[in-house]
Each structure stands twice: as C-alpha cells, then as structure tokens.
Short mmCIF file of C-alpha atoms and ligand atoms in Angstrom, two decimals:
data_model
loop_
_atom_site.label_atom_id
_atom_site.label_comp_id
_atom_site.label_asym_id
_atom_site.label_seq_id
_atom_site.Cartn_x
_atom_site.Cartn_y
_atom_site.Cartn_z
CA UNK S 1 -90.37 101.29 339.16
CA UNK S 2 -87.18 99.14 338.39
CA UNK S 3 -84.47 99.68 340.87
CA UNK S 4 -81.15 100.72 339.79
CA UNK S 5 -77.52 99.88 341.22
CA UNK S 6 -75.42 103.03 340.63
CA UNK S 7 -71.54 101.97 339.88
CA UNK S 8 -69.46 105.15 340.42
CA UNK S 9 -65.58 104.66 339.78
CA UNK S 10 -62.50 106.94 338.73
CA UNK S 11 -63.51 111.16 339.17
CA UNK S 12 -66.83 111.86 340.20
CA UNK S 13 -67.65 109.30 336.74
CA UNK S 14 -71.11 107.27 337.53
CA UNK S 15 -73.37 104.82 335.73
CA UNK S 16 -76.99 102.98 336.41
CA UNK S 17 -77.81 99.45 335.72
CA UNK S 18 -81.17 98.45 336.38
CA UNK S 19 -81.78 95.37 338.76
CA UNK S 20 -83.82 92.09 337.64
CA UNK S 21 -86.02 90.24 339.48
CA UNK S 22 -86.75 86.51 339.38
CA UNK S 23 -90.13 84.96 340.73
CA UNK S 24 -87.37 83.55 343.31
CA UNK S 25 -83.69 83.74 343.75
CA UNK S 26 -81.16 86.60 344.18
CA UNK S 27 -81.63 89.66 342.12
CA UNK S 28 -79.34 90.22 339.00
CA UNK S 29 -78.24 93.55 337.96
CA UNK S 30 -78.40 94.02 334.30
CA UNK S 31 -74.51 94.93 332.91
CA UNK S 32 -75.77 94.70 329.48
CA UNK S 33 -74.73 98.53 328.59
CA UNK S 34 -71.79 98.37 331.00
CA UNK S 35 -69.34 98.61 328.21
CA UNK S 36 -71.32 101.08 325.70
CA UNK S 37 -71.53 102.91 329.52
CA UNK S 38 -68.39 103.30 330.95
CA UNK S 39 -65.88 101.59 328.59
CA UNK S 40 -64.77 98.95 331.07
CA UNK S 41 -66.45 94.47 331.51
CA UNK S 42 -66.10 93.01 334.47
CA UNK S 43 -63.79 90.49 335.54
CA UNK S 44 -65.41 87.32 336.40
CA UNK S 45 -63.43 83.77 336.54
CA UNK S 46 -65.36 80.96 336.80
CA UNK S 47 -68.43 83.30 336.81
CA UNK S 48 -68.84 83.53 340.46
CA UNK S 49 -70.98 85.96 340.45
CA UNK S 50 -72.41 86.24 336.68
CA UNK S 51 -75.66 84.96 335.25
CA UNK S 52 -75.38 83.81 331.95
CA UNK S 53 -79.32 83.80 331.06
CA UNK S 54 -82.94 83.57 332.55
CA UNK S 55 -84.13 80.59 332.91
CA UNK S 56 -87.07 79.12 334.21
CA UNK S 57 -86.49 75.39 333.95
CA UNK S 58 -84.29 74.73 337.24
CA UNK S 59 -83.81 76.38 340.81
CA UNK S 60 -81.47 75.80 343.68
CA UNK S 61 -81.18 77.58 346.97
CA UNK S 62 -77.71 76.46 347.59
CA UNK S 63 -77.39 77.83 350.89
CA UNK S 64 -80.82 76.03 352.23
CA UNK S 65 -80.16 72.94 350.26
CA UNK S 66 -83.08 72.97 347.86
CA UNK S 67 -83.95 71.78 344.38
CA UNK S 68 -86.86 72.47 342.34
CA UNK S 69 -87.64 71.15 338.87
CA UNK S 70 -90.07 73.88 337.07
CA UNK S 71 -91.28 74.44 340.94
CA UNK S 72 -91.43 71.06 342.64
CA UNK S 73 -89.16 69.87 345.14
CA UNK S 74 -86.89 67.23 343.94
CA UNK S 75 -87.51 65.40 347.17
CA UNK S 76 -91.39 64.66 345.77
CA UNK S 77 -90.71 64.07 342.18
CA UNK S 78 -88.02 61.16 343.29
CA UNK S 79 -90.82 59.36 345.21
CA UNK S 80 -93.73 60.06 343.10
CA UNK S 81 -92.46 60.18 339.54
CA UNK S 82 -91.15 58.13 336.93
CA UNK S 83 -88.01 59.59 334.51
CA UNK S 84 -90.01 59.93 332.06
CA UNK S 85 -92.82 61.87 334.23
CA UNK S 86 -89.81 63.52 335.08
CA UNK S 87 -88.27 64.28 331.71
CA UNK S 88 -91.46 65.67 330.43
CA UNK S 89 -91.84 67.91 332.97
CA UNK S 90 -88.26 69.27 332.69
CA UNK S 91 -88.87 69.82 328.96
CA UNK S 92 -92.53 70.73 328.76
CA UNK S 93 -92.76 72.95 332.23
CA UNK S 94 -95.59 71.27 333.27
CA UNK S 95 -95.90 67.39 334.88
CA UNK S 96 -97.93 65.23 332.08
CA UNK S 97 -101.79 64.61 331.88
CA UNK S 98 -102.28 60.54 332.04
CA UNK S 99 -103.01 61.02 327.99
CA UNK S 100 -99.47 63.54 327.61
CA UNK S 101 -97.71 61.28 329.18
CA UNK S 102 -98.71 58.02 327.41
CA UNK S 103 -97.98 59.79 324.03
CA UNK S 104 -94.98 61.17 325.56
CA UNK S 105 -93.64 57.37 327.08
CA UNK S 106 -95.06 56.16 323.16
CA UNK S 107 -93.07 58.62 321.12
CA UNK S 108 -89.54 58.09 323.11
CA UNK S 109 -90.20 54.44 322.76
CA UNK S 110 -90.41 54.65 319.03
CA UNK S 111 -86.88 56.25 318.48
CA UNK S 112 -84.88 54.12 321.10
CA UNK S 113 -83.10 51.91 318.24
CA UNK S 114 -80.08 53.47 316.53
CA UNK S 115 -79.55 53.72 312.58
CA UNK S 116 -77.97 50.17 311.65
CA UNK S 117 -75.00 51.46 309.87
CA UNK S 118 -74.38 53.80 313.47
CA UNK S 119 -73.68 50.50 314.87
CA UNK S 120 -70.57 50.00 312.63
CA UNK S 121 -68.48 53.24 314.75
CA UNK S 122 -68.25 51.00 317.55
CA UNK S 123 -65.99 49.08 315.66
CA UNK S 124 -63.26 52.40 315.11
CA UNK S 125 -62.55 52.25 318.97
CA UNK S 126 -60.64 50.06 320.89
CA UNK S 127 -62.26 47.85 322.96
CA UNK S 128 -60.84 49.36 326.36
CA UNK S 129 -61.75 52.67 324.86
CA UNK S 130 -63.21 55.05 327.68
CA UNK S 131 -67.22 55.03 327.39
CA UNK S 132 -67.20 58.76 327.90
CA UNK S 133 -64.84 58.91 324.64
CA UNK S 134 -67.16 56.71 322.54
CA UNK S 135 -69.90 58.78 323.74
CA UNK S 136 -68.72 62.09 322.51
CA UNK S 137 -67.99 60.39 319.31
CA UNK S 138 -71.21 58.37 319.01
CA UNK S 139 -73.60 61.10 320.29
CA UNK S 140 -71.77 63.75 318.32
CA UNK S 141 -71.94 61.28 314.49
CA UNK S 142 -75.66 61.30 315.38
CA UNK S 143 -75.70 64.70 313.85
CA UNK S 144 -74.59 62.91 310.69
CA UNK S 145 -77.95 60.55 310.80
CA UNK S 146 -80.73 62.47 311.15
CA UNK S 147 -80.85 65.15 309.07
CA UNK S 148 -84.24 65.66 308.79
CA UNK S 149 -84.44 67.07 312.68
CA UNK S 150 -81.46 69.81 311.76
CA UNK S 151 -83.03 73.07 312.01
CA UNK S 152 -82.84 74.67 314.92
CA UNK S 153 -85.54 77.32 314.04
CA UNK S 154 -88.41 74.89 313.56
CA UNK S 155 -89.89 73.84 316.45
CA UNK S 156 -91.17 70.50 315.25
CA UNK S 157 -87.01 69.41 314.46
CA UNK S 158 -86.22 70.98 317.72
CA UNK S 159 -89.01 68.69 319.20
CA UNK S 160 -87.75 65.61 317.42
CA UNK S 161 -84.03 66.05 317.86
CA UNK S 162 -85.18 66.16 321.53
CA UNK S 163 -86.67 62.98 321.59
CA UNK S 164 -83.84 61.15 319.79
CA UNK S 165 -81.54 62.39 322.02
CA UNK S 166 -83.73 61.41 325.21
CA UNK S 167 -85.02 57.85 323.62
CA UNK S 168 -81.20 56.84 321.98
CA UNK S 169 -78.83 57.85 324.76
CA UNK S 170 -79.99 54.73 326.88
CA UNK S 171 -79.04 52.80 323.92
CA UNK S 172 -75.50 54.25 322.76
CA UNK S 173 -74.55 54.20 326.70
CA UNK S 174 -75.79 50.19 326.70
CA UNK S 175 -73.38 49.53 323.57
CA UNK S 176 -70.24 51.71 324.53
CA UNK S 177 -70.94 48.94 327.60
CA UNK S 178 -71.48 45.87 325.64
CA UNK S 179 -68.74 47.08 323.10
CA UNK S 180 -65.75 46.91 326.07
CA UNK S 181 -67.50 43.80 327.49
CA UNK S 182 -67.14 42.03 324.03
CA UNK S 183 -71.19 41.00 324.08
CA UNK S 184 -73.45 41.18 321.19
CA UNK S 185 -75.53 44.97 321.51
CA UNK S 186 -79.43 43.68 322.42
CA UNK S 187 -82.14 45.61 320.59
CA UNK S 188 -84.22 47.81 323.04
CA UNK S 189 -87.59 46.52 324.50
CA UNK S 190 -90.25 48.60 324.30
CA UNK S 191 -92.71 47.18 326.12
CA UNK S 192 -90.23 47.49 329.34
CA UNK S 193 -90.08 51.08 331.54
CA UNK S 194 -87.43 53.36 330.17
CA UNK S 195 -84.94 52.37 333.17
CA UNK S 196 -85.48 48.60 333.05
CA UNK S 197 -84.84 48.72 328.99
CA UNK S 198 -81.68 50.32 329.57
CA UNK S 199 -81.07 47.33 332.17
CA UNK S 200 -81.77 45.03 329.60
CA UNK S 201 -79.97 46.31 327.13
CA UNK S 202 -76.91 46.12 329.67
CA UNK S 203 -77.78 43.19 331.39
CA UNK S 204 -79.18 41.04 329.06
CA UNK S 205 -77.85 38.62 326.40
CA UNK S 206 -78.79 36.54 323.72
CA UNK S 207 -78.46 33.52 325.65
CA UNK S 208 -80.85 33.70 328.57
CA UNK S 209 -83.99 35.44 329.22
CA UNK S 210 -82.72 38.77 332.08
CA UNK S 211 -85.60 39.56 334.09
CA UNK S 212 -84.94 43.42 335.39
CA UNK S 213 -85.14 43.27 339.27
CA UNK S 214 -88.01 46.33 340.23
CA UNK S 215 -86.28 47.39 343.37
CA UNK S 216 -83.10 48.02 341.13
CA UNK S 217 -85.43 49.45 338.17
CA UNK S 218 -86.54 52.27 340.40
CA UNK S 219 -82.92 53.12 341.90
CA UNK S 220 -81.61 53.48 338.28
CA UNK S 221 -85.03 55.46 337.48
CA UNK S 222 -84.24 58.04 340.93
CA UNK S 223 -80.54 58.04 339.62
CA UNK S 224 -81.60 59.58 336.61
CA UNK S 225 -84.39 62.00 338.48
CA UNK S 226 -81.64 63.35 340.32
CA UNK S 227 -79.48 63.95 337.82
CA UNK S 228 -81.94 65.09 335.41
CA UNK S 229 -80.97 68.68 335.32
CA UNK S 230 -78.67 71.15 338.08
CA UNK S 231 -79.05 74.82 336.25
CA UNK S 232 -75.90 76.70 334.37
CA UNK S 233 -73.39 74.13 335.19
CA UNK S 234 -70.41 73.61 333.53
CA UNK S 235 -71.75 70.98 331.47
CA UNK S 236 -74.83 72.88 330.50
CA UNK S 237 -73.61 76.17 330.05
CA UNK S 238 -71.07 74.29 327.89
CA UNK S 239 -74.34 72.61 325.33
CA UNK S 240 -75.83 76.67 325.98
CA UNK S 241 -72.52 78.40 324.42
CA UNK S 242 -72.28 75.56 321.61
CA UNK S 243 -75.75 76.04 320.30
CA UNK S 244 -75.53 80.22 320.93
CA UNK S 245 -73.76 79.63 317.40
CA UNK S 246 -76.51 77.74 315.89
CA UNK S 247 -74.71 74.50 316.17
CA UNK S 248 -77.04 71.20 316.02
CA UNK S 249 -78.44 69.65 319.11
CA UNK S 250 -76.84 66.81 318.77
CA UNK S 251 -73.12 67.87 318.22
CA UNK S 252 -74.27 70.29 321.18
CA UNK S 253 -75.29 67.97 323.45
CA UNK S 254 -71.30 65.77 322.29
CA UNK S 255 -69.94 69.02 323.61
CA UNK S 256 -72.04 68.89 326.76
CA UNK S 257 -70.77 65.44 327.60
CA UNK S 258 -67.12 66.11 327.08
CA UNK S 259 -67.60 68.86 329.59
CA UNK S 260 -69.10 66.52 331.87
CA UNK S 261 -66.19 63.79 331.75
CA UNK S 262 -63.85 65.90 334.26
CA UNK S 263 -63.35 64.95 337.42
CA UNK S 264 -64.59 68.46 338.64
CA UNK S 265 -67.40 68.11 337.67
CA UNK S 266 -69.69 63.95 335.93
CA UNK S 267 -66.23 62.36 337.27
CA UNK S 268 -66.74 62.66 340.54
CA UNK S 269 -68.66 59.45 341.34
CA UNK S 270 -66.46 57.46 339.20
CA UNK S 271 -63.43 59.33 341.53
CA UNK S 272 -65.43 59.45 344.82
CA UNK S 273 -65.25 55.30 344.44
CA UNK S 274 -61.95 55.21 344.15
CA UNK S 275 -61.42 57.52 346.70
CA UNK S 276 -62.91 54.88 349.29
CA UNK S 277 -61.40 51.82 347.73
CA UNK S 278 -57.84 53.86 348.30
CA UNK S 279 -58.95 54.33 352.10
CA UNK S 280 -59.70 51.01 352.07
CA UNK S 281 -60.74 50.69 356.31
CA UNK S 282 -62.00 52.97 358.68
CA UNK S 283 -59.20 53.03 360.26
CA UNK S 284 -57.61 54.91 358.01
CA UNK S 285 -59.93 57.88 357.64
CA UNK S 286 -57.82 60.21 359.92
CA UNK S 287 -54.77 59.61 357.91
CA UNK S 288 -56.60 60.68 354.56
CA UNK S 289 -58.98 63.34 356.16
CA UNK S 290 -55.63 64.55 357.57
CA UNK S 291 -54.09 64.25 353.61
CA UNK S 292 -57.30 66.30 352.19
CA UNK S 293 -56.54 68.75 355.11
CA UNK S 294 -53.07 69.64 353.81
CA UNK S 295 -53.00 71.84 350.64
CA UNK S 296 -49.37 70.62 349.60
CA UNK S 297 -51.28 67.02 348.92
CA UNK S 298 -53.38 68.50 346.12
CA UNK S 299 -56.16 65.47 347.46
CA UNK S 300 -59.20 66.39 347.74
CA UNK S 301 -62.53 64.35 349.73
CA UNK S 302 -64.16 63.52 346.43
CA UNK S 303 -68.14 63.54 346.35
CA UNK S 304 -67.63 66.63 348.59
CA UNK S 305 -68.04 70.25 348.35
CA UNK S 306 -70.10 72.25 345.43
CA UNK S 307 -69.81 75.11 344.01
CA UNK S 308 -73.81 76.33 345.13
CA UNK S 309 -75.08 73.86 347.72
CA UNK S 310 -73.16 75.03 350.78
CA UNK S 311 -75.70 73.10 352.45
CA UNK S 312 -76.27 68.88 352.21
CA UNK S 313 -77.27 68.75 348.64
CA UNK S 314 -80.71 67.27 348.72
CA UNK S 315 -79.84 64.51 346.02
CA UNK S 316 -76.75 63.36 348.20
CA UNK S 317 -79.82 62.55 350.82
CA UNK S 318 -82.18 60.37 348.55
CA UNK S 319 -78.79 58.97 346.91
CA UNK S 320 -77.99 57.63 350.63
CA UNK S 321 -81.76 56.19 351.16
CA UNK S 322 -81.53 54.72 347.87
CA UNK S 323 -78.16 53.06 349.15
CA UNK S 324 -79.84 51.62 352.00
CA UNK S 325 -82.95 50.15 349.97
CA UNK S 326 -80.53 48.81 347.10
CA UNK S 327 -77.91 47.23 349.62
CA UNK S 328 -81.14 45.38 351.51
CA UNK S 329 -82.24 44.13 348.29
CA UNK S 330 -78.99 42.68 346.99
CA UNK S 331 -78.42 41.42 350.88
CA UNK S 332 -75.01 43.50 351.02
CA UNK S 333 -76.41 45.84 354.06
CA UNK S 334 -72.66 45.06 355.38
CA UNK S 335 -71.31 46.74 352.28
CA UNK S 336 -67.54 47.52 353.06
CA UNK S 337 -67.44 50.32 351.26
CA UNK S 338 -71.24 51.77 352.15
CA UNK S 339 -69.70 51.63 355.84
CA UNK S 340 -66.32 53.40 355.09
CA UNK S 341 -68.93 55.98 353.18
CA UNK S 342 -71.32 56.49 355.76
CA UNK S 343 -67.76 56.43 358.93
CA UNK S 344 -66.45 59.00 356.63
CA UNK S 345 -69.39 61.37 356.12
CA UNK S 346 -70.10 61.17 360.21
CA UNK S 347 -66.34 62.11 360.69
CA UNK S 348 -65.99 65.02 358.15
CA UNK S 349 -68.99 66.74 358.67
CA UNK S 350 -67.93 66.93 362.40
CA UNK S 351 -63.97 68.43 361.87
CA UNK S 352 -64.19 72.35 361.31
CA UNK S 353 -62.23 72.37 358.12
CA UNK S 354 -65.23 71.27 355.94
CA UNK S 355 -67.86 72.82 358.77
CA UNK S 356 -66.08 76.03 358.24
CA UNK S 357 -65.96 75.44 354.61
CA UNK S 358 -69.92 74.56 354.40
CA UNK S 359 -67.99 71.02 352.62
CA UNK S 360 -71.07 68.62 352.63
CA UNK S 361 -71.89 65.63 350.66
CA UNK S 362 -72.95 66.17 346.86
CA UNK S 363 -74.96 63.87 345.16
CA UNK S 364 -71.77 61.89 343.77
CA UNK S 365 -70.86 60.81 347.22
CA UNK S 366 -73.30 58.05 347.31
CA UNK S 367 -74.03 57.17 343.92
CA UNK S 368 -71.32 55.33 343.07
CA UNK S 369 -71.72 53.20 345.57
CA UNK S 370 -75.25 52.40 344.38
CA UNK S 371 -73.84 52.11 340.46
CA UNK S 372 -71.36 49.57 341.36
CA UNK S 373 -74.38 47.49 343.17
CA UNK S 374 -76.49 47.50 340.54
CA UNK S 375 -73.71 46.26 338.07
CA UNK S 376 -72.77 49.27 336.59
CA UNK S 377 -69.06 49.32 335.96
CA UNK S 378 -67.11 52.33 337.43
CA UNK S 379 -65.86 53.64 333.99
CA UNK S 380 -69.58 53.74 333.05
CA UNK S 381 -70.61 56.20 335.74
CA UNK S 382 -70.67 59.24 333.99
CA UNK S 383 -71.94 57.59 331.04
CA UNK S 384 -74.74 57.14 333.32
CA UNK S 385 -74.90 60.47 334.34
CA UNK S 386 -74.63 62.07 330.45
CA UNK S 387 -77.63 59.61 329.93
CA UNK S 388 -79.80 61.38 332.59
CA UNK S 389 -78.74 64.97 332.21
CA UNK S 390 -79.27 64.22 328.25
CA UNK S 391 -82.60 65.57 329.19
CA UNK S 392 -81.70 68.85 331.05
CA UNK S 393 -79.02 70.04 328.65
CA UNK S 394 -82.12 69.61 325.69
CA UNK S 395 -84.39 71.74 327.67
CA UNK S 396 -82.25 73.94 328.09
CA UNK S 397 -80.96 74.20 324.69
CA UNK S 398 -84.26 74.53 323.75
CA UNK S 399 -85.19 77.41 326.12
CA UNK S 400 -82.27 79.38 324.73
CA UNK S 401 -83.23 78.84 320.73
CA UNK S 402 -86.66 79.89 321.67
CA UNK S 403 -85.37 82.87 323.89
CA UNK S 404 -85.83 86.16 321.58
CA UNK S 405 -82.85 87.34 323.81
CA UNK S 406 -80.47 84.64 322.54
CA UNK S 407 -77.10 86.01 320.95
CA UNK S 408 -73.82 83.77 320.12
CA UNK S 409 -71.95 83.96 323.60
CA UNK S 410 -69.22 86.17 323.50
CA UNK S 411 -67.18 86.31 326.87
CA UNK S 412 -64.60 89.42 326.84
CA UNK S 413 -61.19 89.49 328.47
CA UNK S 414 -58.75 90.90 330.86
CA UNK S 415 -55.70 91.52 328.58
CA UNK S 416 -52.16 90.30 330.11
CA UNK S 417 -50.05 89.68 327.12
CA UNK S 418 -47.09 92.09 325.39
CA UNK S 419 -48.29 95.28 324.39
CA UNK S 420 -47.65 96.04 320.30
CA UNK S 421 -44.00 95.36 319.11
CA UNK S 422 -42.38 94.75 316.14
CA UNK S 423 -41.10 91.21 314.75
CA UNK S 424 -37.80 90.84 314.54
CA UNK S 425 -36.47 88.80 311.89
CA UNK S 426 -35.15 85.04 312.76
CA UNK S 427 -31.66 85.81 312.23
CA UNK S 428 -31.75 88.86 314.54
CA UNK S 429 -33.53 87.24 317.30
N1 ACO O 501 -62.12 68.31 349.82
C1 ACO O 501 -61.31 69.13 350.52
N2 ACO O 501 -61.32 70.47 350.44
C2 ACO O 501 -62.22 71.01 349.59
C3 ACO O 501 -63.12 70.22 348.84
C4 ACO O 501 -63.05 68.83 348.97
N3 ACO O 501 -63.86 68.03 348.29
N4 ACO O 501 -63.90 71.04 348.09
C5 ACO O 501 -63.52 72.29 348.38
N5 ACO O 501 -62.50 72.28 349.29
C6 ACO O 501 -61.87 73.44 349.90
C7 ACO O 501 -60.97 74.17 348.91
O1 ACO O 501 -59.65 73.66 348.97
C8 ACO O 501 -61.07 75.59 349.41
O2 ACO O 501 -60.29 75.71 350.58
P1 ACO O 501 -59.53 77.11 350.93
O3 ACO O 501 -60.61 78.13 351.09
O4 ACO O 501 -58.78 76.82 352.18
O5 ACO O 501 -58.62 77.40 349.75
C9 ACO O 501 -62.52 75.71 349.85
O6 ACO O 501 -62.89 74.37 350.23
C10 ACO O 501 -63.45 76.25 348.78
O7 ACO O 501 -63.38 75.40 347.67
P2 ACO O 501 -63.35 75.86 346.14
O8 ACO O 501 -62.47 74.92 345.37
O9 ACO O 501 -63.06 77.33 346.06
O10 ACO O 501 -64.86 75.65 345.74
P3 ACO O 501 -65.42 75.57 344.28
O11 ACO O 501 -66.81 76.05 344.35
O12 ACO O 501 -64.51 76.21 343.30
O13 ACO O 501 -65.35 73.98 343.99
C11 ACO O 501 -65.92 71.72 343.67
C12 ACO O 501 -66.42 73.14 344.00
C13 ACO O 501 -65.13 71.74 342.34
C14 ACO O 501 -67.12 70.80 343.50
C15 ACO O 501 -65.00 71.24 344.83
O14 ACO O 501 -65.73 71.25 346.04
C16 ACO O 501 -64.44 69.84 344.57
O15 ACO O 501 -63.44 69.71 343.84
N6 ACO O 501 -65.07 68.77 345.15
C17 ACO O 501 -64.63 67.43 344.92
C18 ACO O 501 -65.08 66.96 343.55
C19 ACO O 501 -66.56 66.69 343.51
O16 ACO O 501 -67.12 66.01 344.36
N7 ACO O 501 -67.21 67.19 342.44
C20 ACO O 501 -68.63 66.93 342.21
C21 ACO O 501 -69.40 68.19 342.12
S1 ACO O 501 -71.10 67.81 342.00
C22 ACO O 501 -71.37 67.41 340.39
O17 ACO O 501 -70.67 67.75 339.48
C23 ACO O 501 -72.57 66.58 340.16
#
C-alpha cells in the first residue's frame, strides 16, 4: 500500500498525495494533482525542497558526505577507473566489459576532430575573449554541424550526439585555449588516453615533440571523474529544462555551460584561487575569516559551503590527495598557496561560524590549486569543468527524452505585481 501525506488547510478542507519511494534517499511526496486538488502550488525558491524528476544516474547523501555514480562510491571509481570507464558508466548504467569499453574508448576517439570550417568561429572572438564565452558559442554552433544526429526521438542520434559532445569538448576547450594564447590549434591524437590528448592538444605545439607527464595525465583524468556528474544542479537542471522543449543536445548542453560559468556555482575554483592569492600569507587568515564572518562585507570563503553536502564533500578529499601527489611530482610540495589552502581549511573548520553552519570544503577548494599546477590557466577552469560534466548533463538529458514521464517544464508562480487596471493615456499620466 502507498502511503499518503494528508495536507489539510483553510475549513476543515483536506487533500492526499501519495508518497514515493527511491531504492535510497528521502521520500518524495507526489504534488502532481496539488493544483487540480486544492487550487493552490507551492512556493519553492531555489527548490529547496522540490524534486524536479527521478533519476537513477547520480546519488548524494549530503549530510554523510557520499557520492555514488549508478551505485559506486566515487571514492573507488577515482582510484580504479579511467574517464572514460567512468563516462560509460555514467551514460550506460553499468561499468564496461573489456570489449564495451574498447568500442566505447574507439568510437569517442573517432569524433574528437571538429568540422574544418568550425574552426573559422574562433576567429569572430577577440583574442582575450572569456573561454567560457567561446564555449557557449562554439558548443552551441555545433548544433549547426551535425545535422544528421538532430532527432531527439531516435535513439541512435541521441547516441551519436552523445558521443560528439563527449569526444569534441576536449577539443573546443584546447582551442578556446590555444585561440587566447595565439598558438596554432594541434589536431587530436588518438592513439593517446582521452586526458593526455586533451594535454596535448593544450600543451603541445608544432615545434617540439610534448610528451604528457602520467602522474599529471591521471590528476586531469580524477579531475574529470569528480566532476563527471553532481545530480539536479543548477547546471543540469538548466540542460534538463532546455531539452523538456525538445531543444537539440547540443544547444542544450550551450545552455548547460552558461549556467555553469557563475561564480555560485563552475566559478568557484576559478574564484576560490583568487580568493587565496588576495590573502596572500597566513598571517592574514584571521583578518579575512573575520571579513567572511561579517555579512555587511558581502565576501564569502570561496570553495566553501554547498547547497547538499553539509558534510566534507568527498571530491574536496581526493581533490586534496591529488594536490599532494601533483605538488610532489612537479617538486612544489612548498606550494605557497597549497599551504595558505591547507592553514585555512585547519582554521575554518575549527571557528563555530562554519561548524555551526556545516561550511566544509567543496570540491572547488582544492582544484584550482591542482589546475594552475598542471598549467591550466585560471580563466580555463570552468572550461575544464564544462568539459567533464559534458558527460553528466548528456546522461541526463538522455534519461529525461527516454523518460515516458517527460513534459516541457513549466514552473508556476507566486503573483506580486498590480492587480488589473486600466491604461491611461500618455498625456494623462
Ligand atoms: N562563506 C561564508 N559563509 C557562507 C558560505 C561561505 N562560503 N557559504 C554559506 N555561508 C553562510 C551563508 O551566509 C548563510 O549564513 P546565515 O545562515 O547566517 O545567513 C549560511 O552559511 C547558509 O548559506 P546559504 O547561502 O543559505 O547556502 P546555499 O545552499 O544557498 O549556498 C553555496 C550554497 C552557493 C555553494 C554557498 O555555500 C557559497 O556561495 N559558497 C561559496 C561558493 C562556492 O564555493 N561554490 C561552489 C559550490 S560547489 C560547485 O558548484 C561544484
């Protein structure tokens, strides 16, 4: 038997909605009929409390700190998977067979190379143009290229748009890099891992042979893994209410990314970096831990604080390891800012404003730090992080075409304006 939760409101009026159950989670009560029911939505900014739609790609316990992808702890699938591995899983629902994942690895490898003539947009931006701004452009003109993966009710597009998306991000990202840079785009290298391509295509240049360091390889590759896919965040329930429209996947996936540029939310590594280059010395953490403290400053203790994990957010922990092993490599264990970092963490997870506030480190806290050591410059961040949740907001997209449940999403309002009146002509007014 389903149980109900009974709302009862105004004189003696009453209504049942029946509650959902996940295989894990919180239970949802179903408002579907709320209005056909009683007349009245619910009031829900920044949906707080509202699910948008079931989903069985992602998890998070934010309170215990936990992340699952399809079921398995992220904690395993950054040690013992590749992105790819990784990417399959997130899409497919099920880690790869040797054989699935070699055709998988074969068939993203044969679309990593943009259409020639896509190359020629680059050349409509300035070259101090933000990356995030040539990738909304970029990603979104891709819907312009390939029309022959357009339909959103056949699978095999769906599939294909998918794989475009997942194989020519790495790419795009690489040239909006080499555009500001003023170097010559390199042509992907298939033979090389997914991560240590999109080194080389960064990295690289005409002139010399570039010879992807492995310790680095896999701290881009866990970079990615973490950032693969979070749930309905703001980014992804952006790409989720574009394509409940019928919109393509790739102008979908554009809208994703400009979602995922504010600071709120992608920017926060790129701002979490500056944030420690303004401290500049540990000296100076109680004056800006005092700053964050005082609401009047409007500053806030960036790479901190999220809006589920009121708990450390598990990535935040294999972000810091990955720190540590990338630091050791490059020889820069004494890392000025890595110390601040690691001073500030110790200090404000001890002082009762961001104890009381369950404030702990998100995953953005750390990964800047390891961006900037592997060469990645700070504007390119969230460029970065578009390229790795690329593959989460597809899934997802794809869950929802495929859902028999999907309708365009339609949020209702609270009404505050002027009730009816009556224009009054100019002269009068
Ligand atoms: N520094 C100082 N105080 C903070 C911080 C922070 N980083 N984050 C939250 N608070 C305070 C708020 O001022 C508020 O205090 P109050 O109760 O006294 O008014 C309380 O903690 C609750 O915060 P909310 O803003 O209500 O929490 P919300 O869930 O809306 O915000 C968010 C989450 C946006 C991530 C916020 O913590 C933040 O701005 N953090 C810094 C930016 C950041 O690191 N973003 C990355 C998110 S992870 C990602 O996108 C991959």
């Amino acid at each position: 038997m389903t149980d109900k939760a009974t709302l009862t409101w105004g004189a003696g009026k009453s209504a049942e909605f029946p509650i959902l159950k996940g295989t894990i989670g919180p239970d949802v009560i179903d408002i579907r009929t709320l209005y056909a029911n009683t007349g009245m939505f619910t009031y829900d900014p920044g949906y707080m409390s509202t699910g948008s739609t079931k989903s069985a790609i992602t998890y998070i316990d934010g309170d215990k700190g936990i992340l699952l992808y399809r079921g398995y702890p992220i904690e395993q699938l950054a040690v013992q998977c590749d992105f790819l591995e990784v990417s399959y899983l997130i899409k497919h629902g099920e880690l790869p067979t040797k054989t699935q994942y070699e055709d998988w690895v074969g068939r993203v490898k044969r679309h990593t190379m943009v259409h020639d003539q896509l190359t020629r947009f680059f050349n409509g931006f300035r070259r101090d143009a933000h990356p995030m701004a040539v990738l909304v452009g970029v990603v979104g003109a891709l819907s312009a290229f390939y029309h022959d993966s357009l339909d959103i009710n056949n699978p095999e597009h769906r599939i294909i748009a998918a794989i475009r998306l997942i194989a020519k991000l790495p790419t795009i990202v690489a040239m909006a890099y080499k555009y500001n840079m003023g170097q010559p785009f390199m042509y992907p290298r298939n033979e090389l891992s997914y991560s240590a391509n999109f080194m080389h295509m960064m990295f690289a240049t005409p002139c010399e042979t570039y010879v992807p360091n492995p310790v680095l390889v896999r701290a881009l590759d866990r970079i990615l893994i973490l950032h693969a896919d979070h749930e309905q965040n703001a980014s992804t329930s952006t790409v989720r209410l574009s394509g409940s429209s019928g919109a393509n996947p790739f102008a979908c996936i554009a809208a994703g990314i400009a979602c995922l540029w504010g600071p709120a939310h992608g920017g926060a590594n790129e701002a979490a970096l500056a944030m420690l280059e303004q401290i500049g010395d540990a000296s100076k953490i109680p004056e800006f831990i005092a700053k964050v403290k005082d609401k009047n400053s409007g500053a806030k203790l960036m790479g901190f604080g999220h809006r589920v994990y009121k708990n450390y957010d598990p990535r935040a922990k294999l972000m810091r390891e990955t720190c540590h092993e990338v630091l050791a490599e490059l020889g820069l264990q004494n890392d000025r800012l890595f110390k601040l970092a690691l001073a500030l963490e110790k200090i404000a997870l001890e002082d009762d404003y961001f104890v009381s506030r369950k404030l702990y480190p998100n995953v953005d806290f750390y990964s800047g730090i390891v961006q900037r050591a592997l060469g990645i410059p700070t504007n390119l961040f969230t460029g970065i992080f578009a390229l790795a949740r690329t593959v989460g907001w597809i899934a997802q997209w794809n869950e929802m075409i495929a859902d028999p449940e999907q309708k365009i999403g339609r949020p209702r309002q609270l009404y505050t304006g002027p009730t009816t009146r009556e224009v009054v002509p100019m002269d009068k007014r």
